[in-house]
Coordinates of C-alpha atoms in Angstrom, one line a residue:
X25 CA 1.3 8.0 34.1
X26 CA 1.2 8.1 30.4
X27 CA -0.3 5.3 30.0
X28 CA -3.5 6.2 32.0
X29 CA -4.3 8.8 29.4
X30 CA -6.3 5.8 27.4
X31 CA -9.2 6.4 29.9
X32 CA -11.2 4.5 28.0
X33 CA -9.2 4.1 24.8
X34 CA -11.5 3.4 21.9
X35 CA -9.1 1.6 19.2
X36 CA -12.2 -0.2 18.0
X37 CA -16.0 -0.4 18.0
X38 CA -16.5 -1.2 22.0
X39 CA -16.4 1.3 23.8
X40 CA -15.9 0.7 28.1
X41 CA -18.6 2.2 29.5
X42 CA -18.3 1.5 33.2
X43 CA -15.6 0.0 35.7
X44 CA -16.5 -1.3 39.6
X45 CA -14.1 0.3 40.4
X46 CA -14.1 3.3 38.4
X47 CA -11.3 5.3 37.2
X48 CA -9.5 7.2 39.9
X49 CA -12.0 6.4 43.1
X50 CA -11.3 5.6 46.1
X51 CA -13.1 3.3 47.9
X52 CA -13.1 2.1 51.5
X53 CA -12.7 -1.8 51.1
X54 CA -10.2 -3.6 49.2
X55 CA -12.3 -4.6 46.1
X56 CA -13.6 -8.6 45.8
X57 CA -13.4 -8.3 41.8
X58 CA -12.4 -5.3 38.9
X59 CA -15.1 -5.5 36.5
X60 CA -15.4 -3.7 33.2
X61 CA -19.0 -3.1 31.1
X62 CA -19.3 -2.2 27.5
X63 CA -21.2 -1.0 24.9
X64 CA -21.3 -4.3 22.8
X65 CA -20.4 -7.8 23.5
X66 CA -16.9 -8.5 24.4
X67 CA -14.6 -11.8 24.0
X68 CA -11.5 -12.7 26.0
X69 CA -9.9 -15.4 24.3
X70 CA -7.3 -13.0 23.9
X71 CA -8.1 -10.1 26.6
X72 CA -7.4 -10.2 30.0
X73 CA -8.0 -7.4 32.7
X74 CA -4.8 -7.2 35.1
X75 CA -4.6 -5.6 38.8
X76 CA -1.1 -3.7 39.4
X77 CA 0.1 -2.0 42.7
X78 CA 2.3 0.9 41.5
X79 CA 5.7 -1.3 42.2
X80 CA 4.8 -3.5 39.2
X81 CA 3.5 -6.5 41.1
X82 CA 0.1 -8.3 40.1
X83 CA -2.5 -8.4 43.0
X84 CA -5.1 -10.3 40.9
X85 CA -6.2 -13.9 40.4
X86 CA -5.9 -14.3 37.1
X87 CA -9.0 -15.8 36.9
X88 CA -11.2 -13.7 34.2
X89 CA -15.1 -14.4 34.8
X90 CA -17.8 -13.1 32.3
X91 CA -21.3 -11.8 34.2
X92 CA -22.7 -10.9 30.7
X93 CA -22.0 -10.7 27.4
X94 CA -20.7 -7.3 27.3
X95 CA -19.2 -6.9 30.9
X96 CA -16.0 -9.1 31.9
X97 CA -14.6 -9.1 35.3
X98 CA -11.3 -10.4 37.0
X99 CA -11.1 -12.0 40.7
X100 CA -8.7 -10.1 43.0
X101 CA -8.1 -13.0 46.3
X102 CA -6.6 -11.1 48.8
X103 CA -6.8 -8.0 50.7
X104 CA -5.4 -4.8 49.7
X105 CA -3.3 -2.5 51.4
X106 CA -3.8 0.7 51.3
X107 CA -2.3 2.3 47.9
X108 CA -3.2 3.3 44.6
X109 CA -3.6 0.3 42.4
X110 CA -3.4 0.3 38.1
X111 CA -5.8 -1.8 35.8
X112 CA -4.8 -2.6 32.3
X113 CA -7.5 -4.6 29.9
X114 CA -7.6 -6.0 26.7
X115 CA -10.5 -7.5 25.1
X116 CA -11.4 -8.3 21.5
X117 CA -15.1 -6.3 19.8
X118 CA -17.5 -8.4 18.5
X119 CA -16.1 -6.9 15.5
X120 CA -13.0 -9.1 15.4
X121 CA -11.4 -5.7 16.5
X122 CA -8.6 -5.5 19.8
X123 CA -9.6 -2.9 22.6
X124 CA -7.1 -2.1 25.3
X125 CA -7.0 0.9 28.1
X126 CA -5.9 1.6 31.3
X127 CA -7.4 3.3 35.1
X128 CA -6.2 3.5 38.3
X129 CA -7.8 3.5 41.3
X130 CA -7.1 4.0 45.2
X131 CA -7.7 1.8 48.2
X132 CA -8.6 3.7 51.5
X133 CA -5.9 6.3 50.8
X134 CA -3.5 6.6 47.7
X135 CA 0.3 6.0 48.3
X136 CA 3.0 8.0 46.0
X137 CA 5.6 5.9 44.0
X138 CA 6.5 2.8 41.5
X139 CA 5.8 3.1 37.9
X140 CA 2.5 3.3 36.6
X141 CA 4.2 3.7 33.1
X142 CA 5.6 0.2 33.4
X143 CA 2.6 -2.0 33.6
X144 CA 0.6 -0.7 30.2
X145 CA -0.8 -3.6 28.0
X146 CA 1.1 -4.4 24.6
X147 CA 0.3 -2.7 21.2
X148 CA 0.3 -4.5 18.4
X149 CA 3.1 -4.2 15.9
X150 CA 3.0 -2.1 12.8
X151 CA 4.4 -4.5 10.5
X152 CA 2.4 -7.3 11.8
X153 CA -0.4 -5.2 11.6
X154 CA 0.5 -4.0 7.8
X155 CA 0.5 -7.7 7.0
X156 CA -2.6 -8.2 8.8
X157 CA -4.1 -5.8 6.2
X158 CA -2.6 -6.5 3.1
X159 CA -3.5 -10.8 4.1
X160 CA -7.1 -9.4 4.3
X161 CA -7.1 -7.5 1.2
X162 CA -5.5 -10.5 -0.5
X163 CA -8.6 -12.8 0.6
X164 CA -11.2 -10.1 0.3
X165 CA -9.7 -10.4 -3.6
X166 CA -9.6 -13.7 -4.2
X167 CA -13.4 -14.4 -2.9
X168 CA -14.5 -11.5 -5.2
X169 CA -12.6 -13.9 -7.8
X170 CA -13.8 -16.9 -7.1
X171 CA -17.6 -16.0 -6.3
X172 CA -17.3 -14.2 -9.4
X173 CA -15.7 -16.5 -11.8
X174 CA -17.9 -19.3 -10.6
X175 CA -20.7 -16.7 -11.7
X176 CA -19.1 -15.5 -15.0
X177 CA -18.5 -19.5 -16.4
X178 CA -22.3 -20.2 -15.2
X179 CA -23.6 -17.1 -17.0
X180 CA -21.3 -15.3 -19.3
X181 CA -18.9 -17.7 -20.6
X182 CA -21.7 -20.5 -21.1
X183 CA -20.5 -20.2 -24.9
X184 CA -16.5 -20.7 -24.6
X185 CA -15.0 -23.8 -26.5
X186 CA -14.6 -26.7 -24.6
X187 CA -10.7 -26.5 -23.9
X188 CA -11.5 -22.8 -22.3
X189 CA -13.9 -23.4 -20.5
X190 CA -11.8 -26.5 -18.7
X191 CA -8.6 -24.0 -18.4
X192 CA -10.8 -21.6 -16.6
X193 CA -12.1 -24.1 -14.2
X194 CA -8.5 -25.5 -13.5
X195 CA -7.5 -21.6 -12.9
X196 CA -10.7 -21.0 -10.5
X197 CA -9.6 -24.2 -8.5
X198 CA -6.3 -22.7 -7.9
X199 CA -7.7 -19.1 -7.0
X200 CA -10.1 -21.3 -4.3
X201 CA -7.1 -23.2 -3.1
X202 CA -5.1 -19.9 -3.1
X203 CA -8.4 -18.5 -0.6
X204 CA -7.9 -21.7 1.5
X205 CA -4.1 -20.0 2.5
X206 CA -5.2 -16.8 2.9
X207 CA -7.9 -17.6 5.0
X208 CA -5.0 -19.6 7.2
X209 CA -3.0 -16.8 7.4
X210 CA -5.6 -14.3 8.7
X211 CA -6.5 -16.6 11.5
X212 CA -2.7 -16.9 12.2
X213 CA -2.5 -13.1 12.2
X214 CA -5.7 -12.7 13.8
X215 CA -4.1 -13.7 16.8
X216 CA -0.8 -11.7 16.5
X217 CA -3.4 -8.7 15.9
X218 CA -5.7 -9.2 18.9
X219 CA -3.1 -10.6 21.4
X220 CA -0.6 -8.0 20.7
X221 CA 1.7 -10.7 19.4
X222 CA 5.1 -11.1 17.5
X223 CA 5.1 -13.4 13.9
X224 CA 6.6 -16.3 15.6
X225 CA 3.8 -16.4 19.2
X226 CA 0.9 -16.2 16.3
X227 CA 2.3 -19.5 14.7
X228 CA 1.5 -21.2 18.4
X229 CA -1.3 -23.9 18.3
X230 CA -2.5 -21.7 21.6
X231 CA -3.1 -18.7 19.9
X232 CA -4.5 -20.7 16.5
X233 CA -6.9 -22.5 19.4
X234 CA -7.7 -19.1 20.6
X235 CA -8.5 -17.5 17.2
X236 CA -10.7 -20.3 16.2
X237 CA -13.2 -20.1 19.7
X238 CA -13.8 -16.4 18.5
X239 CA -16.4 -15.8 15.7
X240 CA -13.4 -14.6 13.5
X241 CA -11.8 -18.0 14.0
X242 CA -15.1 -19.7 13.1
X243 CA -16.1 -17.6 10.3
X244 CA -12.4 -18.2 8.6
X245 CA -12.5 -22.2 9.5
X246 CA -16.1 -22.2 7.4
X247 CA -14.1 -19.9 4.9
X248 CA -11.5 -22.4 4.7
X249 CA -14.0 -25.8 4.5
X250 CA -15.9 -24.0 1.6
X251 CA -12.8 -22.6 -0.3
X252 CA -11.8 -26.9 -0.3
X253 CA -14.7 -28.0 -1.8
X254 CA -15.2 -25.1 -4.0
X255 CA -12.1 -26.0 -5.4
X256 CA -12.0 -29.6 -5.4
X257 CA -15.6 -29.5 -7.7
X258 CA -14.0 -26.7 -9.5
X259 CA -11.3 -29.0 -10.8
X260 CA -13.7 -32.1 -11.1
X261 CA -15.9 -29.6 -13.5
X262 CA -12.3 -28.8 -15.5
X263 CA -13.2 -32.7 -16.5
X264 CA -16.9 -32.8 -16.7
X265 CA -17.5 -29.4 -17.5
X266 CA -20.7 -29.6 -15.6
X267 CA -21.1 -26.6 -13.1
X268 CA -23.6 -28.3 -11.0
X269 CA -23.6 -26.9 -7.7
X270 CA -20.5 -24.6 -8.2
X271 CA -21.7 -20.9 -8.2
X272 CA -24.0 -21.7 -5.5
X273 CA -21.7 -23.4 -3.1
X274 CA -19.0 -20.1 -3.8
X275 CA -21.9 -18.0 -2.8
X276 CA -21.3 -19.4 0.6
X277 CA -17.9 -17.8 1.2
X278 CA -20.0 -14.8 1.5
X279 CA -21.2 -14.8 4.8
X280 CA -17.9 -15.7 6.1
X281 CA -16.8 -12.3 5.1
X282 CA -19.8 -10.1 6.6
X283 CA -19.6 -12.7 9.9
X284 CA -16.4 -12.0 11.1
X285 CA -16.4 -8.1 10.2
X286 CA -18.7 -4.6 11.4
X287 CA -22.0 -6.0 9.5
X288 CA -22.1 -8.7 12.0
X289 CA -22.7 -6.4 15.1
X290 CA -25.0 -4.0 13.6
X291 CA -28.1 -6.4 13.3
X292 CA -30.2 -9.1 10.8
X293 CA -30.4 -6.5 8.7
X294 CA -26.6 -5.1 8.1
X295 CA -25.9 -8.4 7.2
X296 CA -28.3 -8.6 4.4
X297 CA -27.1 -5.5 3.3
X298 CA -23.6 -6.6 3.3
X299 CA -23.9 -9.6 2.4
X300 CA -25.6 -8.0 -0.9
X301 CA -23.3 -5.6 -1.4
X302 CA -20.5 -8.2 -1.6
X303 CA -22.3 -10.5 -4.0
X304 CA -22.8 -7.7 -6.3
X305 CA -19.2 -7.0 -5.7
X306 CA -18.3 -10.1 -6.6
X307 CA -19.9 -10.7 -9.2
X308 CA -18.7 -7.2 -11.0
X309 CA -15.5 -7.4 -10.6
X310 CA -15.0 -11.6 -10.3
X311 CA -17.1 -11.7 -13.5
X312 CA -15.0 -8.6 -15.4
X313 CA -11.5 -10.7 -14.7
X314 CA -12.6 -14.1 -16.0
X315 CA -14.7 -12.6 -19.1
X316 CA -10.7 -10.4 -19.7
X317 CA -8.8 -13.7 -18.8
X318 CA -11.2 -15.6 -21.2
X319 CA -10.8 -13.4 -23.8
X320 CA -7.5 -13.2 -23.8
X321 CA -6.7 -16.9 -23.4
X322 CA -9.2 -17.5 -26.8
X323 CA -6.8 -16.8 -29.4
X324 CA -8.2 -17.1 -33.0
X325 CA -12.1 -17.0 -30.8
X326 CA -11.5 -13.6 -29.1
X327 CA -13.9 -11.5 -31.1
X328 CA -16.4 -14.1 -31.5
X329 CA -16.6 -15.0 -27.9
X330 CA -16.3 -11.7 -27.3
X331 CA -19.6 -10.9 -29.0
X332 CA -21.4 -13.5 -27.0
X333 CA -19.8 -12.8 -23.7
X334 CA -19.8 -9.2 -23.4
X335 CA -23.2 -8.0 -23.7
X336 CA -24.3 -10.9 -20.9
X337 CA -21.7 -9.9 -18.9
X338 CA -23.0 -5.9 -19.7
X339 CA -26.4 -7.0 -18.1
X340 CA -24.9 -8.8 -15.1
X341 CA -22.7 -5.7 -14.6
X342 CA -25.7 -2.5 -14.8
X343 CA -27.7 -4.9 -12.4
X344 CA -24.6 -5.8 -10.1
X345 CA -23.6 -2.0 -10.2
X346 CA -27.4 -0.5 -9.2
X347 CA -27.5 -3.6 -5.9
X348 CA -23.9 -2.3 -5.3
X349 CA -25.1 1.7 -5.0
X350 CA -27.9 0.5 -3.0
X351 CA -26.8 -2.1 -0.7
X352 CA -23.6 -0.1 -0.4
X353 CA -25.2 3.0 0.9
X354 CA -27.2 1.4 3.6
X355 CA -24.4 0.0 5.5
X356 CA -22.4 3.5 5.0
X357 CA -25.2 5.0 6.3
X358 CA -25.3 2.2 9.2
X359 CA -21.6 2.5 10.1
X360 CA -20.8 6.3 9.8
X361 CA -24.7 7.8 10.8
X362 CA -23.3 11.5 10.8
X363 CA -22.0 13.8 7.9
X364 CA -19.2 15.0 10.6
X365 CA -18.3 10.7 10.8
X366 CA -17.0 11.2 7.0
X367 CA -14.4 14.1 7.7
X368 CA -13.6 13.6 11.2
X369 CA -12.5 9.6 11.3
X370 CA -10.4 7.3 9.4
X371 CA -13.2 5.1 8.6
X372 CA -15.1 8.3 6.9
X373 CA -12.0 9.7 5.3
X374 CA -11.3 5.7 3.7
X375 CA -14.8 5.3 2.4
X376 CA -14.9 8.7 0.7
X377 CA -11.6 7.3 -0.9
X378 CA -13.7 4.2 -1.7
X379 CA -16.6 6.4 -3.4
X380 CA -14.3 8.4 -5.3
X381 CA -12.5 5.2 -6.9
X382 CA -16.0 4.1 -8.1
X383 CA -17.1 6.9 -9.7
X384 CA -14.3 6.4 -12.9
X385 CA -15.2 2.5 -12.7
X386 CA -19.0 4.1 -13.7
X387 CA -18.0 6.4 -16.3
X388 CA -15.9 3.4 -17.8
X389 CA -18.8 1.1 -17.7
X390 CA -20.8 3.9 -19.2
X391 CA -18.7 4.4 -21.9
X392 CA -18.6 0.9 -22.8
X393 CA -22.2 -0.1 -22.2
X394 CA -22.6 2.8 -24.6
X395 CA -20.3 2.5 -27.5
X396 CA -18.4 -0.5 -27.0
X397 CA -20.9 -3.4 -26.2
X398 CA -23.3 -2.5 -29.3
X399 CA -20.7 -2.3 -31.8
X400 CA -18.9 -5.8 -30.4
X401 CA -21.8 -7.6 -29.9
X402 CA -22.8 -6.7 -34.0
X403 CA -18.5 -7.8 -34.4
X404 CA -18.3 -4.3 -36.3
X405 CA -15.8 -3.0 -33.7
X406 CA -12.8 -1.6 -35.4
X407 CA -8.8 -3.2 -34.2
X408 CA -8.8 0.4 -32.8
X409 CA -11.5 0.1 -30.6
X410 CA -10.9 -3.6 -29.6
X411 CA -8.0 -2.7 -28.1
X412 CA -9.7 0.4 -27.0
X413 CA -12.1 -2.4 -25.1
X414 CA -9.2 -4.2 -23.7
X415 CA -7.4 -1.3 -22.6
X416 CA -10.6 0.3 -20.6
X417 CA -11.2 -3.3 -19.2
X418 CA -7.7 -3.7 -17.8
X419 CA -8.2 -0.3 -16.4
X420 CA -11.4 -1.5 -14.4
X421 CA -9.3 -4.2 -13.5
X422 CA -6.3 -1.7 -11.5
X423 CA -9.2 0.6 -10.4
X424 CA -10.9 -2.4 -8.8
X425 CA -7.8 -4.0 -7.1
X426 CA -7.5 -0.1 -5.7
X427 CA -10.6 -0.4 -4.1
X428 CA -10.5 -4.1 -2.5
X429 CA -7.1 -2.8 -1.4
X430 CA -9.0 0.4 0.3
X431 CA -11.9 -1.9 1.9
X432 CA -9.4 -4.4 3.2
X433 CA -7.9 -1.3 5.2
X434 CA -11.5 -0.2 5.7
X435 CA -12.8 -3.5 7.5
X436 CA -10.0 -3.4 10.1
X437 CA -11.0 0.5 11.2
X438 CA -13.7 1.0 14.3
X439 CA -16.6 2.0 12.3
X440 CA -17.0 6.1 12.2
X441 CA -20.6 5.6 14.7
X442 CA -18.1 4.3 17.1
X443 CA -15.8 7.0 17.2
X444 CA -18.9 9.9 16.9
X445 CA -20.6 8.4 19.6
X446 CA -17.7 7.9 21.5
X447 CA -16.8 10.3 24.5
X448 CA -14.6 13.3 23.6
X449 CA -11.9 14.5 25.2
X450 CA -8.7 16.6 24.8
X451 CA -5.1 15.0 26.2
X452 CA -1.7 15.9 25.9
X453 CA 1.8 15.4 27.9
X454 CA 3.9 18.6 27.9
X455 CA 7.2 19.8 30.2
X456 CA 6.3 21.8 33.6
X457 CA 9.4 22.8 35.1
X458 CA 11.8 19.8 35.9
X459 CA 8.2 17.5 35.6
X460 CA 6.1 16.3 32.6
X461 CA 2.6 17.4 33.3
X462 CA -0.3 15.2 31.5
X463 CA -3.6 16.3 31.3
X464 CA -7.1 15.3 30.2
X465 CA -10.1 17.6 29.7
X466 CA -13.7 15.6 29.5
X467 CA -15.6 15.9 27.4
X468 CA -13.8 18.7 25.8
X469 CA -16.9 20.8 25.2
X470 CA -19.1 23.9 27.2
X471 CA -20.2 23.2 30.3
X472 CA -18.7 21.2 32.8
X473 CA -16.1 19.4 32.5
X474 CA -13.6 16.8 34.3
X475 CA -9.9 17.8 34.5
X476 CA -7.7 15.7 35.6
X477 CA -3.9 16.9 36.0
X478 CA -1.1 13.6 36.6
X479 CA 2.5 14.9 37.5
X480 CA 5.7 12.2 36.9
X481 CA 9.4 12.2 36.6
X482 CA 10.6 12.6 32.6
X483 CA 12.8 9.7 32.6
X484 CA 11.5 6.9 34.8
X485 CA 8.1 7.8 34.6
X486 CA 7.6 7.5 38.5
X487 CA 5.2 9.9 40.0
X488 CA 5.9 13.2 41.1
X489 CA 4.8 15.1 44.1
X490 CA 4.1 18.6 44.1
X491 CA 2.9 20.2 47.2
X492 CA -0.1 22.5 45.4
X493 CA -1.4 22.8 41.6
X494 CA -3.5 25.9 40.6
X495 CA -5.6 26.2 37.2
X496 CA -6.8 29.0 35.2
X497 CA -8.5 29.4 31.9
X498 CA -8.7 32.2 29.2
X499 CA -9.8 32.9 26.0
X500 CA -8.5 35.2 24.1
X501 CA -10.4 35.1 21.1
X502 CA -13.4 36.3 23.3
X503 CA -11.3 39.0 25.9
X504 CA -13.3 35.7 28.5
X505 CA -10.6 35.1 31.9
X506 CA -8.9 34.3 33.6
X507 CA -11.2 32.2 35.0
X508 CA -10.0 30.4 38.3
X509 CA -10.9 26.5 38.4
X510 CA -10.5 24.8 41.8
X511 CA -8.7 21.8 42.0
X512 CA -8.8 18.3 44.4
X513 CA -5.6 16.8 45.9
X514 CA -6.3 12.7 45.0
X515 CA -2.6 12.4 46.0
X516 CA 0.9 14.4 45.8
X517 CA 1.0 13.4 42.1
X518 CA -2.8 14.1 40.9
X519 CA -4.8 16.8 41.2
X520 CA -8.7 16.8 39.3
X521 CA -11.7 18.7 39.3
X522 CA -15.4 18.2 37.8
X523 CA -15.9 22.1 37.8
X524 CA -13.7 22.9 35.1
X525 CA -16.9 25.2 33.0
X526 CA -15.9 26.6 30.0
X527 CA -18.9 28.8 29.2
X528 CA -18.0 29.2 25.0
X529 CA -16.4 27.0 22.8
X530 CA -12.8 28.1 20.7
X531 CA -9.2 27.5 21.1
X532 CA -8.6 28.3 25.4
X533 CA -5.4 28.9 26.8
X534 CA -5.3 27.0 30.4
X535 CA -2.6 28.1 32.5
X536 CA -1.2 25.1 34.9
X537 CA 0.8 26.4 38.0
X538 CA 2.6 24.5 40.5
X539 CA 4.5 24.4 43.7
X540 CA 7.3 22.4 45.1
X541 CA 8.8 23.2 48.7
X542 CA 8.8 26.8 49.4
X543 CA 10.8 28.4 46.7
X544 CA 10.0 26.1 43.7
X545 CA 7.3 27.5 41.3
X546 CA 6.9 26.3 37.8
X547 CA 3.9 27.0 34.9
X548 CA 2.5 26.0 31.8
X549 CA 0.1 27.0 29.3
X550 CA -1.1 24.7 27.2
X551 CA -4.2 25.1 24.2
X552 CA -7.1 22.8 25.0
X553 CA -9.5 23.1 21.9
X554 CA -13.4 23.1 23.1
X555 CA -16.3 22.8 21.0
X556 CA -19.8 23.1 21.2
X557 CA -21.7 21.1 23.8

C-alpha cells in the first residue's frame, strides 16, 4: 500500500481536490464512473485515470471523458463485485507540469489481498528529466540571445563597420536556427516528461501528436515557426544589412515562453508581468553578449566602437535592469504569496538562489556605469582598465548563464503558492513486527485530524491482516499523554480515524500497537511532527 500514500500527490501546481468516489469510501453500488476535480484546468493528452481490483486487473473502460475543464472522469462498464478497488491518475497542469496520485476505495464490503503496490502509475526518469531541464535552459538561453542580439544590432551596434555588422547577423541566424532545435527537443522531451516515458517512446510521432494538442506543444510549434523566419531575415539582413522587421518579429518568441510555463495560469496580468520581465531579460543579457562578441570580433575598431556602443548599451541596460526588479518582483510575489513559500519549497529556495546571483551582476554594472563607461566613452580608458572592462563583462556573462541555468530548473518546479496552499500532511513507512506499517496524519496540525494506518507484507507488498490496531499519542516536550485515539476497522489491513486531536503543536511520539491471533503483539513509535493549526 505504499503507493497509496500519494493521497493526493502534489508534484505540480494542480492540486486534486475531490474524487466521486473519494479516497477510502465505501459505497453501496458499484460506481457508473471515477471522476477526479481540481484546482486548475487539467489536460489528458497524456493522463489517464485507471480502475484496478487488488489482483492487478483493470475494471475500467478506458474511455477518459472531461465534464469541465478542471475535472476528468473515466467510464467503468460493468458491475462490481464486492472488493476493495485502486485508482491511479495522471494528468498534465495547465502549467505544462505532470500530476500523478493514487486512492482506493471499497465496494459494498472490502476484500483482503492482491497487490496494491503493483498497479502505481510510472515516474518519470531522472536522467530524462535532467535533460528535460538542461534542453530548457539551453532554449531559455538562446531566446535571451536572439531577442537580445536582434535588439543590440538595432540599437547599440547601429555604428559597427559594415563587414561586422553582416558577421553578427550571419551569427544571430545560426543562434535562431540553433532555437528552432531546442525548441524540437523540448516538445520531444515534453512528452517523455509528462507521459512518464523512456528517450526512445518520446521520439514516437504519438507522443510528438500528443505534445503538440497541449498548450506546451503549441506554444513550442509557434516558438519553432518564429525562430525560422527570425533566422531566415536574419541572414537575408547579413546581405542587406537592413533590420527591417527583425527585433520586432524576435520579440514574438516571447510569449511562447510565458505561454507554456506558471505565468500562463495565474491570469492577463502574470503574463504581462512575465512577459516584461523576459524582454528586459533579454535584452540585458542578449544585448551584453553581442555588444562583447562585437567587440571582440572588431579588431583594429575595438576601442572606437567601443566608445559608441557602450554608453548606448549602458542606457538600455539601467532601464532593462529597473523593468527587470519590477516586473520580476510581481510574479515572485504571484507565484510564492508567503515569506514561509521562500524557505519551505524548492521553488522559494531556487528563486532566492536566483536573487542572490543578481545582486553581483548589479554591483558589476554599477561599477562600470560608474567608472568604466565615462572614461571609454571619452577613449581615455587605460590598456589596464580595458581589459579591466572585458574582464568584468565576461564575468556578467558566467553570472548570467548561472542564472538562466537556475530559472530553467525554476520553470519546471510547482510554483511555492501551490505547495503552501496545498494540504499538509505527515507520512512515513516504518517496520511493526514482521509487517511494514504506513501511516498518514491529515493535516498534520492541532485539532482534528485523519489518521489512517495501512498494514502489508515487506516483500510482496500484499496486505496484511491484523486482528486489532490500538493508537496512542504523547508529548513529551509538554509531560501531554498518553492520549488514547480510537480507531475504525475499514478492513483486516486498514484501520483510520478522523478523531485523532492533538491539542498543541511539537514533535509527538504516537505509539502504534497491534495484534495478530492470540499471542502475537507487536509496537511502534514513530515521531509525527505537528504544527500550528
Amino acid at each position: 500500500m505504499t503507493a497509496l500514500t500519494a493521497v493526493p500527490s502534489a508534484f505540480a501546481h494542480a492540486i486534486l481536490q475531490e474524487s466521486s468516489p473519494s479516497n477510502n469510501s465505501v459505497v453501496r453500488t458499484s460506481p457508473k464512473s471515477v471522476s477526479l476535480r481540481f484546482n486548475e484546468a487539467v489536460e489528458t493528452a497524456f493522463g489517464s485515470i485507471r480502475v484496478y481490483d487488488c489482483g492487478g486487473g483493470r475494471v475500467d473502460s478506458g474511455k477518459i471523458v472531461r465534464p469541465s475543464k478542471d475535472s476528468v472522469a473515466v467510464q467503468i462498464d460493468r458491475k462490481l463485485p464486492r472488493g476493495t478497488y485502486i485508482v491511479t491518475w495522471r494528468v498534465i497542469s495547465a502549467d505544462s507540469h505532470p500530476v500523478a496520485g493514487a486512492f482506493v476505495f471499497n465496494v459494498k464490503k472490502a476484500t483482503p489481498g492482491g497487490s496494491c503496490k503493483q498497479v502505481f502509475g510510472t515516474k518519470t526518469p531522472g536522467t530524462i528529466d535532467a535533460l528535460f531541464k538542461f534542453v530548457r535552459a539551453l532554449d531559455f538561453a538562446l531566446i535571451l540571445l536572439v531577442v537580445g542580439g536582434a535588439i543590440a544590432l538595432a540599437v547599440v551596434l547601429r555604428s559597427a563597420a559594415p563587414e561586422l555588422r553582416s558577421r553578427l547577423f550571419r551569427i544571430l541566424a545560426g543562434l535562431s536556427f540553433g532555437l528552432v532545435v531546442a525548441a524540437a527537443l523540448c516538445i520531444v522531451l515534453q512528452g517523455a516528461v509528462a507521459g512518464g516515458f523512456g528517450l526512445s517512446e518520446a521520439f514516437r510521432w504519438d507522443t510528438v501528436h500528443s505534445v503538440l494538442q497541449t498548450r506546451f506543444g503549441r506554444a513550442f510549434l509557434w516558438q519553432i515557426g518564429i525562430a525560422t523566419v527570425v533566422g531566415a531575415l536574419a541572414l537575408l539582413a547579413s546581405r542587406s544589412r537592413r533590420l527591417e522587421l527583425l527585433p520586432l518579429l524576435a520579440l514574438l518568441l516571447l510569449p511562447t515562453i510565458s505561454a507554456a510555463g506558471h505565468a500562463r495560469t495565474s491570469g492577463a496580468w502574470a503574463l504581462v508581468f512575465d512577459v516584461t520581465h523576459i524582454a528586459a531579460a533579454s535584452t540585458w543579457v542578449g544585448g551584453l553578449g553581442f555588444t562583447v562578441l562585437a567587440l571582440l570580433l572588431a579588431g583594429d575598431d575595438r576601442w572606437p566602437l567601443a566608445s559608441r556602443a557602450v554608453p548606448r548599451f549602458s542606457v538600455l541596460a539601467v532601464v532593462s535592469v529597473a523593468t527587470l526588479i519590477v516586473a520580476g518582483s510581481l510574479r515572485g510575489y504571484q507565484e510564492v504569496r508567503a515569506f514561509d513559500g521562500l524557505w519551505d519549497t524548492t521553488y522559494g529556495r531556487l528563486l532566492l538562489v536566483k536573487i542572490a546571483l543578481v545582486l553581483p551582476l548589479l554591483l558589476l554594472g554599477l561599477y562600470n556605469n560608474r567608472f568604466a563607461v565615462p572614461r571609454l566613452k571619452r577613449q581615455i580608458a587605460s590598456v589596464v582598465e580595458q581589459r579591466r572592462f572585458l574582464r568584468a563583462a565576461g564575468t556578467e556573462l558566467a553570472i548570467m548563464a548561472a542564472i538562466v541555468g537556475v530559472t530553467a530548473v525554476l520553470v519546471t518546479e510547482p510554483p511555492a503558492k501551490a505547495s503552501v496552499s496545498a494540504p499538509k500532511y505527515a507520512t512515513d513507512t516504518v517496520p511493526l513486527g514482521p509487517l511494514e506499517l504506513n501511516y498518514i496524519v491529515e493535516p498534520a496540525q492541532t485539532g482534528p485530524n485523519t489518521i489512517h494506518l495501512y498494514f502489508f507484507k515487506p516483500k510482496s507488498g500484499f496486505p496484511a491482516s491484523v486482528d486489532d490496531a490500538k493508537l496512542s499519542a504523547t508529548l513529551p516536550s509538554q509531560n501531554l499523554g498518553p492520549l488514547r485515539i480510537p480507531l475504525t476497522r475499514i478492513v483486516p489491513s486498514h484501520y483510520t480515524t478522523s478523531a485523532g486531536v492533538f491539542p498543541q503543536p511539537g514533535d509527538w511520539q504516537v505509539t502504534i500497537e497491534v495484534r495478530r491471533g492470540a499471542f502475537q503483539s507487536f509496537t511502534q513509535t514513530v515521531t509525527v511532527p505537528i504544527r500550528e493549526g
